[in-house]
Amino acid sequence: MAHDDLHKLKDQAQYDFTTEVDYAHTVRRGLGEDIVRELSAVKGEPPWMLAFRLKALETFLRMPMPTWGVDLSSLRFDEFYYYMKPVEQEARSWDDVPDSIKETFERLGIPEAERKFLAGVEAQLDSESVYSSLKEEWEKYGVIFVDMDTAVREYPDLVREHIGKVVPIADNKFAALNSAFWSGGSFVYVPPHVHVEIPLQAYFRINAQSLGQFERTIIIVDEGSDVHYIEGCTAPQYSTAALHTGVIEIFVKRGAHARYTTIQNWSTNVYNLVTQRAVVEEEGRMEWVDGNLGSGVTMKYPAVVLKGRKAHGEVLSIAFAGQDQYFDAGAKAIHLAPETSSVITSKSISKANGRSAFRGLVRINRGAQGAQAKVVCDALLLNPQARSDTYPYINVAEDEAQVEHEATVSRINEEQLFYLMSRGLSEADASALIVNGFLEPFVKELPMEYAVELNRLVQLQMEGSVG
Amino acid sequence: MADHTLEIRDLHVAVEGKEILKGVNLTIHTGETHALMGPNGSGKSTLSYTLMGHPKYEVTQGEILLDGESLLGLSPDERARKGLFLAMQYPVAVPGVTLYNFLRSAVSAVRGYTEAARKAGNNRLNAHLIPARAFRQEVNEELAKLKMDKAFLRRYLNEGFSGGEKKRAEILQMALLKPKFAVLDETDSGLDIDALRIVAEGVNRLQAELNLGLLVITHYQRILNYIVPDFVHIFYEGRIVQSGGASLVEKLEAEGYAWLEAEVA
Ligand SMILES: Nc1ncnc2c1ncn2[C@@H]1O[C@H](COP(=O)(O)OP(=O)(O)O)[C@@H](O)[C@H]1O
Ligand SMILES: [Mg+2]
């Protein structure tokens, strides 16, 4: 984070803070219709939202578990709480946060207030006020950027029109779970021909909810508009809840451009099962920039559905699987219209017994003449036990289309290591530099402050002190 | 300036089980320039890699001593921090690592910033690096002296560098790391005459400033017109077969390496 700027903003904004604190509310452990009804009631939702949730629950219960990807056999749905108000999370004490996490905050140089927030100890009232001053700026242009609960209250028609349209309830079991229990997440609407200059950062909007287990985010970028949305933070997000299933739905209208950047660094007790998808209309552009460092297991395949002529989609992702981490991540590009193009670039690093699998799907439907797709995935293994797999699925039904696929697996090169060490760098520092170089194509797409933190995180991950 | 000695004693080195160096003896003092000349494949680069501690080169016999202390147990980075530098014949590309970031990391390691931060338990961001402002100024000065463009710093280390750019970048590193002893392995190859002059001037200047001990490896005499050696050694089949003054260069120039075969056989 650009801490200094942030603090300046906080100072300016601290007087216009007005928020009532909610009462703590936790439902019983496990899932059931009673819980869906209760949480919907607590949120004061309209009947259509409750109906959506109930339908999703029914779908979830009916759907089988995925039989591919990571091993989910030890996942017990009954063990979790499915709704916790932010206040409840606040009640957790700083003393309960594991030392390893605190130490990492220390090493990242994250200010005290932010640390507590990231650890889920207290709601970030300060950032709420930062948000409100930025909000004024956006509102001038008609940009809506609120949390999803607010959106359901204040923009019910917009939400109703879009929710579940890009990621249907029955898309997969975890999308159904999210649809039943979602809480928190962002709602963004950018009116036609508005270029939002400053990236919209969930960080500014955040309250403890958006760090929740089941965030639901909807981003609508109307014709000719441009927005960059950033979710998450490079600091480890400590969570006592071990299940995270988010759903992100993005609508890129004609000639619009959206970029969604996320770096997840959940603590290693977390199952991270996320569905991210964008539908892109004529001449629109969508870019997913997706970093995965944390969690115990992750399944995540940001997708672009290229629906209009000349729509373009990119997925740029990295995964760094350390000790006991298993990632099954990748991307999907679905070409439905002529002259659509997609680029999928994946970089994965595996260390210790970490496993990282790339699963990439490219589908080109009949009629998508002149479609072009390119998939590049590079894996770097840091030691002999680490493992990397590639599962490309390429499905082309159109003769006049072009698909390129390249995959490489490499190890740290001995000559590079010698070269750097002959210049005084220790073996660990030299390796970290090589790894940072490997990730550079990703890092250079990040805003400066994230790039700095990511490099640092990689270094910690290399030393084995994170995760 | 303190005087130091690098001593190579009866050095035998094997690569993948095959003996390449067969008893090298050479002593270099700071301030001296030694030229090592020999045909291709005679083992010159093997000697330079071995001095720097490349793990592939196995010392089977003999010693390498810096001021009487053995370097053999030390890793390449420890040797670099003790003041050894190798300008490589074939510098390796490291994609994605900018020259600037690399140089800053290397200088920080060799000048002790990295270790100091680690010892003090200071894990703050960039605590292990030399302060950016001072470093940038220093780099810019060295770049100017080597007639290199600042834009160079943003390029990835040795990636897509021309032969001449690689060699200049090696000398830039030497200038910033300020070693006691430097081995220049075929630094002249791939340089046109202007670049050779600039690089040679740089080396001479650094030798004067740092009181460097230099081992200049080459198989042409061209570079020795610009970097004038105090001692010349002729290397053949893994050993020094003849040593002398600068006049030995002329003999090689006139007669090539062919006479060696007769002499050694
Ligand atoms: N890394 C290596 N692996 C295998 N053989 C090597 C290696 N380095 C050097 N050699 C062998 O050692 C001999 C000397 O090579 P080198 O030291 O590069 O000579 P020079 O630098 O004098 O041309 C050659 O026969 C070469 O094939
Ligand atoms: Mg050589």
Coordinates of C-alpha atoms in Angstrom, one line a residue, chain A:
Chain A
M1 CA 0.0 0.0 0.0
A2 CA 1.1 3.5 -0.4
H3 CA 0.9 4.0 3.3
D4 CA 1.8 7.6 3.4
D5 CA -0.8 8.6 1.0
L6 CA -3.3 6.5 2.7
H7 CA -2.6 8.1 6.0
K8 CA -2.9 11.5 4.6
L9 CA -6.2 10.6 3.2
K10 CA -7.2 9.2 6.5
D11 CA -6.3 12.4 8.3
Q12 CA -8.3 14.5 5.9
A13 CA -11.3 12.2 6.1
Q14 CA -11.5 11.4 9.7
Y15 CA -14.2 13.9 10.6
D16 CA -16.8 12.9 8.1
F17 CA -17.1 9.4 9.5
T18 CA -20.6 8.3 10.4
T19 CA -21.5 4.7 10.6
E20 CA -23.5 2.8 13.1
V21 CA -22.0 -0.3 14.5
D22 CA -24.0 -3.4 13.9
Y23 CA -24.9 -5.9 16.5
A24 CA -23.0 -9.1 16.6
H25 CA -24.8 -11.9 14.9
T26 CA -23.7 -15.5 14.3
V27 CA -25.8 -18.3 13.0
R28 CA -25.3 -21.9 14.1
R29 CA -22.6 -24.0 12.6
G30 CA -23.4 -25.9 9.4
L31 CA -25.7 -25.2 6.6
G32 CA -29.5 -25.3 6.1
E33 CA -32.5 -23.4 5.0
D34 CA -33.0 -21.9 8.4
I35 CA -29.6 -20.3 8.1
V36 CA -30.3 -18.8 4.7
R37 CA -33.6 -17.4 5.9
E38 CA -32.0 -16.0 9.0
L39 CA -29.1 -14.3 7.3
S40 CA -31.4 -12.8 4.7
A41 CA -33.7 -11.5 7.4
V42 CA -30.8 -10.0 9.3
K43 CA -29.7 -8.2 6.2
G44 CA -33.2 -7.0 5.6
E45 CA -33.2 -8.4 2.0
P46 CA -36.1 -8.2 -0.4
P47 CA -38.0 -11.5 -1.2
W48 CA -36.3 -11.9 -4.6
M49 CA -32.9 -12.1 -3.0
L50 CA -34.1 -14.7 -0.5
A51 CA -35.6 -16.7 -3.3
F52 CA -32.3 -16.6 -5.2
R53 CA -30.5 -17.8 -2.1
L54 CA -33.0 -20.6 -1.4
K55 CA -32.8 -21.8 -5.0
A56 CA -29.0 -21.8 -4.7
L57 CA -29.0 -23.8 -1.5
E58 CA -31.2 -26.4 -3.1
T59 CA -28.9 -26.5 -6.1
F60 CA -25.9 -26.8 -3.9
L61 CA -27.2 -29.7 -2.0
R62 CA -28.1 -31.5 -5.2
M63 CA -24.8 -31.0 -7.0
P64 CA -22.0 -33.4 -6.7
M65 CA -18.5 -32.5 -5.6
P66 CA -16.0 -31.9 -8.4
T67 CA -14.0 -35.1 -9.0
W68 CA -11.0 -33.4 -10.6
G69 CA -8.5 -30.9 -9.4
V70 CA -7.4 -30.6 -5.8
D71 CA -8.3 -33.2 -3.2
L72 CA -11.4 -32.0 -1.4
S73 CA -12.1 -35.2 0.4
S74 CA -11.4 -33.8 3.8
L75 CA -13.7 -30.8 3.3
R76 CA -16.6 -31.0 5.8
F77 CA -19.3 -28.5 5.0
D78 CA -20.9 -28.9 8.4
E79 CA -17.9 -27.7 10.2
F80 CA -18.2 -24.1 9.1
Y81 CA -20.2 -21.1 10.1
Y82 CA -21.9 -19.7 7.1
Y83 CA -22.6 -16.2 8.4
M84 CA -20.8 -14.0 10.8
K85 CA -21.3 -10.3 11.1
P86 CA -18.2 -8.2 11.0
V87 CA -18.7 -7.3 14.6
E88 CA -18.3 -10.9 15.5
Q89 CA -14.9 -10.9 13.8
E90 CA -13.9 -7.8 15.5
A91 CA -14.4 -9.5 18.8
R92 CA -11.4 -11.6 18.1
S93 CA -8.4 -10.4 19.9
W94 CA -5.0 -9.5 18.5
D95 CA -3.6 -12.1 20.9
D96 CA -5.4 -14.8 19.0
V97 CA -3.5 -14.1 15.8
P98 CA -0.7 -16.5 15.3
D99 CA 2.8 -15.2 15.9
S100 CA 3.9 -16.3 12.4
I101 CA 1.3 -14.0 10.9
K102 CA 2.2 -11.1 13.2
E103 CA 5.9 -11.5 12.3
T104 CA 5.0 -11.4 8.6
F105 CA 3.2 -8.2 9.1
E106 CA 6.2 -6.9 10.8
R107 CA 8.5 -7.9 8.0
L108 CA 6.2 -6.4 5.4
G109 CA 6.3 -3.1 7.3
I110 CA 2.6 -2.9 7.6
P111 CA 1.3 -0.3 10.0
E112 CA -0.3 -1.4 13.2
A113 CA -3.9 -0.4 12.3
E114 CA -3.7 -2.1 9.0
R115 CA -2.3 -5.2 10.5
K116 CA -5.1 -5.6 12.9
F117 CA -7.6 -5.1 10.2
L118 CA -5.9 -7.6 7.9
A119 CA -5.8 -10.1 10.7
G120 CA -9.6 -9.6 11.0
V121 CA -9.2 -8.2 14.5
E122 CA -11.0 -4.9 14.0
A123 CA -13.1 -3.3 11.3
Q124 CA -11.1 -0.6 9.5
L125 CA -13.1 2.4 10.4
D126 CA -10.4 4.6 9.0
S127 CA -10.5 3.1 5.6
E128 CA -14.2 3.5 5.6
S129 CA -13.7 7.2 5.8
V130 CA -11.1 7.2 3.1
Y131 CA -13.6 5.5 1.0
S132 CA -16.2 8.1 1.6
S133 CA -14.0 10.9 0.4
L134 CA -13.1 9.0 -2.7
K135 CA -16.7 8.1 -3.2
E136 CA -17.7 11.7 -3.6
E137 CA -15.2 11.9 -6.5
W138 CA -16.7 8.9 -8.2
E139 CA -20.3 9.9 -7.6
K140 CA -19.7 13.0 -9.7
Y141 CA -19.3 10.7 -12.7
G142 CA -22.2 8.4 -11.7
V143 CA -19.9 5.6 -10.7
I144 CA -21.3 3.3 -8.1
F145 CA -18.8 1.5 -5.8
V146 CA -20.4 0.0 -2.8
D147 CA -20.5 -3.2 -0.9
M148 CA -23.0 -5.8 -2.1
D149 CA -25.3 -5.5 0.9
T150 CA -25.6 -1.8 0.3
A151 CA -26.2 -2.4 -3.4
V152 CA -29.1 -4.8 -2.7
R153 CA -30.6 -2.0 -0.6
E154 CA -29.9 1.0 -2.8
Y155 CA -29.7 -0.4 -6.3
P156 CA -32.0 -3.5 -6.2
D157 CA -32.9 -3.4 -9.9
L158 CA -29.3 -3.3 -11.0
V159 CA -28.4 -6.1 -8.8
R160 CA -31.3 -8.2 -9.6
E161 CA -30.7 -7.8 -13.3
H162 CA -27.1 -8.9 -13.1
I163 CA -26.6 -11.3 -10.2
G164 CA -26.2 -14.9 -11.4
K165 CA -26.1 -13.9 -15.1
V166 CA -22.4 -14.4 -15.7
V167 CA -21.9 -17.1 -13.2
P168 CA -25.2 -19.0 -12.9
I169 CA -26.2 -20.6 -9.6
A170 CA -25.7 -24.1 -11.0
D171 CA -22.3 -23.3 -12.6
N172 CA -20.5 -25.4 -10.1
K173 CA -21.1 -26.6 -6.5
F174 CA -19.1 -23.7 -5.0
A175 CA -20.8 -21.1 -7.1
A176 CA -24.1 -22.5 -5.7
L177 CA -22.8 -22.4 -2.2
N178 CA -21.7 -18.8 -2.6
S179 CA -25.1 -17.9 -4.2
A180 CA -26.8 -19.2 -1.1
F181 CA -24.6 -17.7 1.6
W182 CA -22.9 -14.7 -0.1
S183 CA -22.0 -11.8 2.2
G184 CA -19.9 -8.8 1.3
G185 CA -18.0 -8.2 -1.9
S186 CA -18.2 -5.2 -4.1
F187 CA -20.8 -3.8 -6.5
V188 CA -19.4 -1.6 -9.2
Y189 CA -21.2 0.2 -12.0
V190 CA -19.5 2.5 -14.4
P191 CA -21.8 4.5 -16.7
P192 CA -21.1 4.8 -20.4
H193 CA -17.9 6.7 -21.5
V194 CA -16.4 7.2 -18.1
H195 CA -12.8 6.5 -17.5
V196 CA -12.2 5.8 -13.9
E197 CA -8.6 7.1 -13.4
I198 CA -7.8 5.8 -9.9
P199 CA -8.1 2.0 -9.6
L200 CA -11.1 1.1 -7.4
Q201 CA -9.5 -0.8 -4.5
A202 CA -11.6 -3.0 -2.4
Y203 CA -9.2 -2.0 0.4
F204 CA -10.8 1.4 0.6
R205 CA -14.3 0.1 0.6
I206 CA -13.6 -2.7 2.8
N207 CA -15.2 -3.5 6.1
A208 CA -14.6 -6.9 7.7
Q209 CA -17.3 -8.4 5.5
S210 CA -15.4 -8.2 2.3
L211 CA -12.7 -10.3 3.7
G212 CA -15.5 -12.8 4.4
Q213 CA -15.7 -16.3 3.2
F214 CA -18.3 -15.8 0.5
E215 CA -17.8 -12.5 -1.2
R216 CA -19.9 -11.8 -4.2
T217 CA -18.7 -9.1 -6.6
I218 CA -20.5 -7.7 -9.6
I219 CA -18.8 -5.2 -11.9
I220 CA -20.6 -3.6 -14.8
V221 CA -18.6 -1.5 -17.2
D222 CA -20.9 0.2 -19.6
E223 CA -20.2 1.1 -23.2
G224 CA -16.9 2.8 -23.8
S225 CA -15.9 2.9 -20.2
D226 CA -12.7 1.9 -18.4
V227 CA -12.1 0.7 -14.9
H228 CA -9.4 -1.1 -12.9
Y229 CA -10.6 -2.9 -9.8
I230 CA -8.2 -4.3 -7.3
E231 CA -9.2 -6.8 -4.7
G232 CA -7.2 -8.2 -1.9
C233 CA -3.9 -7.4 -0.5
T234 CA -0.5 -9.0 -0.5
A235 CA -0.4 -9.2 3.3
P236 CA -1.5 -12.6 4.6
Q237 CA -5.2 -12.6 5.3
Y238 CA -5.6 -14.5 8.4
S239 CA -8.9 -16.3 8.7
T240 CA -10.2 -18.6 11.3
A241 CA -12.8 -19.7 8.8
A242 CA -11.2 -22.2 6.6
L243 CA -13.5 -22.0 3.6
H244 CA -13.4 -19.2 1.0
T245 CA -15.7 -19.4 -2.0
G246 CA -16.0 -16.2 -3.9
V247 CA -17.9 -15.4 -7.0
I248 CA -16.9 -12.5 -9.3
E249 CA -19.1 -11.5 -12.2
I250 CA -18.0 -8.9 -14.7
F251 CA -19.9 -7.4 -17.6
V252 CA -17.8 -5.6 -20.1
K253 CA -20.1 -3.8 -22.5
R254 CA -19.3 -2.7 -26.1
G255 CA -15.9 -1.0 -26.4
A256 CA -15.4 -1.0 -22.7
H257 CA -12.3 -2.1 -20.8
A258 CA -12.0 -3.7 -17.4
R259 CA -9.1 -5.0 -15.5
Y260 CA -9.5 -7.0 -12.3
T261 CA -6.4 -7.5 -10.2
T262 CA -6.3 -9.7 -7.3
I263 CA -3.5 -11.2 -5.1
Q264 CA -4.7 -13.7 -2.6
N265 CA -2.5 -14.6 0.3
W266 CA -4.9 -16.5 2.6
S267 CA -3.4 -18.4 5.5
T268 CA -2.6 -22.0 4.6
N269 CA -5.6 -23.5 6.5
V270 CA -7.9 -22.0 3.9
Y271 CA -9.7 -23.8 1.0
N272 CA -9.9 -21.2 -1.7
L273 CA -12.5 -22.1 -4.3
V274 CA -13.3 -19.1 -6.5
T275 CA -15.3 -18.6 -9.6
Q276 CA -14.4 -15.5 -11.7
R277 CA -15.9 -14.8 -15.0
A278 CA -16.4 -11.9 -17.4
V279 CA -18.6 -11.6 -20.4
V280 CA -17.2 -9.3 -23.0
E281 CA -19.2 -7.7 -25.8
E282 CA -18.1 -6.2 -29.1
E283 CA -14.7 -4.7 -29.1
G284 CA -14.6 -4.9 -25.3
R285 CA -11.4 -5.9 -23.4
M286 CA -11.1 -7.8 -20.2
E287 CA -8.0 -8.5 -18.3
W288 CA -7.7 -10.7 -15.2
V289 CA -4.4 -10.3 -13.3
D290 CA -4.4 -13.0 -10.7
G291 CA -1.8 -13.8 -8.1
N292 CA -2.0 -16.8 -5.8
L293 CA 0.4 -17.2 -2.9
G294 CA -1.6 -18.2 0.0
S295 CA -4.2 -20.8 1.0
G296 CA -3.8 -24.6 1.5
V297 CA -5.7 -25.5 -1.7
T298 CA -6.9 -23.3 -4.4
M299 CA -9.1 -23.9 -7.4
K300 CA -9.6 -20.9 -9.5
Y301 CA -9.9 -20.4 -13.3
P302 CA -10.6 -16.8 -14.3
A303 CA -12.7 -16.9 -17.4
V304 CA -13.4 -14.7 -20.3
V305 CA -16.5 -15.3 -22.5
L306 CA -15.9 -13.4 -25.7
K307 CA -19.4 -12.7 -26.9
G308 CA -19.1 -9.8 -29.3
R309 CA -17.1 -9.4 -32.4
K310 CA -13.5 -8.4 -31.8
A311 CA -13.8 -8.9 -28.0
H312 CA -10.5 -9.5 -26.4
G313 CA -9.7 -11.3 -23.1
E314 CA -6.5 -11.8 -21.2
V315 CA -5.7 -13.8 -18.1
L316 CA -2.3 -13.3 -16.6
S317 CA -1.7 -15.4 -13.5
I318 CA 0.9 -16.5 -11.1
A319 CA 0.9 -19.2 -8.5
F320 CA 3.5 -19.9 -5.9
A321 CA 2.9 -23.1 -4.1
G322 CA 5.1 -23.6 -1.1
Q323 CA 5.2 -26.3 1.6
D324 CA 1.9 -28.2 1.8
Q325 CA 0.2 -26.0 -0.7
Y326 CA -1.7 -27.3 -3.7
F327 CA -3.0 -25.1 -6.4
D328 CA -5.1 -26.1 -9.3
A329 CA -5.5 -22.9 -11.2
G330 CA -5.6 -21.7 -14.7
A331 CA -7.9 -19.9 -17.0
K332 CA -10.7 -20.3 -19.6
A333 CA -11.3 -18.4 -22.8
I334 CA -14.5 -19.1 -24.6
H335 CA -14.7 -17.6 -28.1
L336 CA -18.3 -17.1 -29.3
A337 CA -17.9 -14.4 -32.0
P338 CA -15.7 -13.7 -35.0
E339 CA -12.3 -12.0 -34.6
T340 CA -12.2 -12.5 -30.9
S341 CA -8.8 -13.0 -29.3
S342 CA -7.5 -14.2 -26.1
V343 CA -4.1 -14.5 -24.4
I344 CA -3.6 -16.7 -21.4
T345 CA -0.3 -16.4 -19.6
S346 CA 0.4 -18.5 -16.5
K347 CA 3.5 -18.7 -14.4
S348 CA 3.8 -21.1 -11.6
I349 CA 6.4 -21.8 -9.0
S350 CA 6.5 -24.8 -6.8
K351 CA 8.7 -25.2 -3.8
A352 CA 9.3 -27.9 -1.2
N353 CA 6.4 -30.4 -1.6
G354 CA 4.2 -27.7 -3.1
R355 CA 2.1 -28.6 -6.1
S356 CA 0.9 -26.4 -8.8
A357 CA -1.3 -27.4 -11.7
F358 CA -2.3 -25.3 -14.6
R359 CA -5.6 -26.1 -16.1
G360 CA -6.4 -24.0 -19.2
L361 CA -9.4 -24.3 -21.4
V362 CA -9.7 -22.6 -24.8
R363 CA -13.0 -23.2 -26.7
I364 CA -13.7 -21.7 -30.1
N365 CA -17.2 -22.2 -31.2
R366 CA -18.3 -22.7 -34.8
G367 CA -18.9 -19.3 -36.3
A368 CA -16.0 -17.5 -34.5
Q369 CA -14.1 -17.0 -37.7
G370 CA -10.7 -15.5 -37.3
A371 CA -10.6 -16.1 -33.6
Q372 CA -7.1 -16.3 -32.1
A373 CA -6.1 -17.8 -28.9
K374 CA -2.7 -18.1 -27.3
V375 CA -1.8 -20.0 -24.2
V376 CA 1.6 -19.8 -22.6
C377 CA 2.4 -21.5 -19.3
D378 CA 5.8 -21.6 -17.7
A379 CA 6.5 -23.6 -14.5
L380 CA 9.5 -23.2 -12.3
L381 CA 10.4 -25.9 -9.9
L382 CA 12.6 -24.9 -7.0
N383 CA 13.5 -28.4 -5.7
P384 CA 13.2 -32.0 -6.7
Q385 CA 10.0 -32.8 -4.7
A386 CA 8.1 -29.9 -6.1
R387 CA 5.6 -30.7 -8.7
S388 CA 3.9 -29.0 -11.6
D389 CA 1.3 -30.3 -14.1
T390 CA -0.3 -28.9 -17.1
Y391 CA -3.7 -29.8 -18.3
P392 CA -4.6 -27.9 -21.5
Y393 CA -8.1 -28.4 -23.0
I394 CA -8.4 -27.1 -26.4
N395 CA -11.6 -27.4 -28.2
V396 CA -11.9 -25.8 -31.6
A397 CA -15.1 -26.1 -33.7
E398 CA -14.2 -23.4 -36.2
D399 CA -11.9 -24.1 -39.1
E400 CA -10.8 -20.5 -39.5
A401 CA -9.4 -20.0 -36.0
Q402 CA -5.9 -20.2 -34.6
V403 CA -4.7 -21.6 -31.3
E404 CA -1.2 -21.5 -30.0
H405 CA 0.0 -23.3 -27.0
E406 CA 3.4 -23.3 -25.3
A407 CA 4.4 -24.9 -22.1
T408 CA 7.7 -25.0 -20.4
V409 CA 8.9 -26.5 -17.1
S410 CA 12.3 -25.4 -15.8
R411 CA 14.4 -25.5 -12.7
I412 CA 16.6 -22.8 -11.3
N413 CA 19.4 -22.6 -13.8
E414 CA 22.8 -23.5 -12.3
E415 CA 24.7 -21.0 -14.6
Q416 CA 22.4 -18.2 -13.6
L417 CA 22.8 -19.0 -10.0
F418 CA 26.6 -19.1 -10.3
Y419 CA 26.7 -15.8 -12.2
L420 CA 24.6 -14.0 -9.5
M421 CA 26.5 -15.6 -6.7
S422 CA 29.8 -14.6 -8.2
R423 CA 28.6 -11.1 -7.7
G424 CA 28.2 -11.6 -4.0
L425 CA 24.6 -12.7 -3.7
S426 CA 23.9 -15.6 -1.3
E427 CA 22.3 -18.6 -2.8
A428 CA 19.0 -17.7 -1.3
D429 CA 19.1 -14.1 -2.5
A430 CA 20.3 -15.2 -6.0
S431 CA 17.4 -17.7 -6.2
A432 CA 14.9 -15.1 -5.1
L433 CA 16.2 -12.7 -7.8
I434 CA 15.8 -15.4 -10.4
V435 CA 12.3 -16.1 -9.2
N436 CA 11.4 -12.4 -9.2
G437 CA 12.7 -12.2 -12.7
F438 CA 10.5 -15.2 -13.7
L439 CA 7.5 -13.4 -12.3
E440 CA 8.4 -10.0 -13.7
P441 CA 5.9 -10.2 -16.6
F442 CA 3.2 -10.4 -14.0
V443 CA 4.7 -8.0 -11.5
K444 CA 5.1 -5.2 -14.0
E445 CA 1.3 -5.2 -14.6
L446 CA 0.7 -4.4 -10.9
P447 CA 0.5 -0.9 -9.4
M448 CA 3.8 0.0 -7.9
E449 CA 3.0 -0.5 -4.3
Y450 CA 1.7 -4.0 -5.0
A451 CA 4.7 -4.9 -7.0
V452 CA 7.0 -3.9 -4.2
E453 CA 5.0 -6.0 -1.7
L454 CA 4.8 -8.9 -4.1
N455 CA 8.6 -9.1 -4.6
R456 CA 9.0 -9.0 -0.9
L457 CA 6.4 -11.7 -0.3
V458 CA 8.1 -13.9 -2.8
Q459 CA 11.3 -13.4 -0.9
L460 CA 9.7 -14.5 2.3
Q461 CA 8.0 -17.4 0.6
M462 CA 11.5 -18.4 -0.7
E463 CA 12.9 -18.3 2.8
G464 CA 10.0 -20.4 3.9
S465 CA 8.9 -18.0 6.6
V466 CA 5.4 -17.5 5.1
G467 CA 2.8 -20.2 4.8

